[in-house]
Amino acid sequence: MKEDTQMADHKHGEMDIQVQEKTFDGFVKATTYSVIGIICLLVFIAIVNG
């Protein structure tokens, strides 16, 4: 029993990717802030542990 389903032809560059771009930007920001926070924490530990 094969279903007859038609898919639209793929046309490069026509998909709306605004949501994906916004999600990726948020991921990059979160990663950047996390890395900066970790580096600051490590520097603080190094100074206190001196």
mmCIF file of C-alpha atoms in Angstrom, residues 15-47:
data_model
loop_
_atom_site.group_PDB
_atom_site.id
_atom_site.type_symbol
_atom_site.label_atom_id
_atom_site.label_comp_id
_atom_site.label_asym_id
_atom_site.label_seq_id
_atom_site.Cartn_x
_atom_site.Cartn_y
_atom_site.Cartn_z
ATOM 1 C CA MET A 15 13.462 28.374 2.846
ATOM 2 C CA ASP A 16 12.691 30.809 5.666
ATOM 3 C CA ILE A 17 15.460 30.227 8.218
ATOM 4 C CA GLN A 18 14.944 33.205 10.522
ATOM 5 C CA VAL A 19 14.028 31.005 13.502
ATOM 6 C CA GLN A 20 17.098 28.804 12.998
ATOM 7 C CA GLU A 21 19.364 31.859 12.698
ATOM 8 C CA LYS A 22 17.894 33.351 15.885
ATOM 9 C CA THR A 23 18.392 30.056 17.747
ATOM 10 C CA PHE A 24 21.988 29.772 16.527
ATOM 11 C CA ASP A 25 22.737 33.367 17.554
ATOM 12 C CA GLY A 26 21.388 32.613 21.030
ATOM 13 C CA PHE A 27 23.523 29.484 21.231
ATOM 14 C CA VAL A 28 26.658 31.417 20.255
ATOM 15 C CA LYS A 29 25.922 34.137 22.834
ATOM 16 C CA ALA A 30 25.294 31.583 25.592
ATOM 17 C CA THR A 31 28.485 29.720 24.721
ATOM 18 C CA THR A 32 30.509 32.943 24.670
ATOM 19 C CA TYR A 33 29.178 34.081 28.059
ATOM 20 C CA SER A 34 29.777 30.614 29.517
ATOM 21 C CA VAL A 35 33.392 30.540 28.344
ATOM 22 C CA ILE A 36 34.032 34.048 29.682
ATOM 23 C CA GLY A 37 32.459 33.078 33.016
ATOM 24 C CA ILE A 38 34.549 29.903 33.256
ATOM 25 C CA ILE A 39 37.767 31.807 32.491
ATOM 26 C CA CYS A 40 36.920 34.426 35.134
ATOM 27 C CA LEU A 41 36.182 31.670 37.643
ATOM 28 C CA LEU A 42 39.499 29.957 36.908
ATOM 29 C CA VAL A 43 41.416 33.227 37.270
ATOM 30 C CA PHE A 44 39.626 33.933 40.576
ATOM 31 C CA ILE A 45 40.460 30.445 41.879
ATOM 32 C CA ALA A 46 44.098 30.879 40.836
ATOM 33 C CA ILE A 47 44.343 34.239 42.647
#
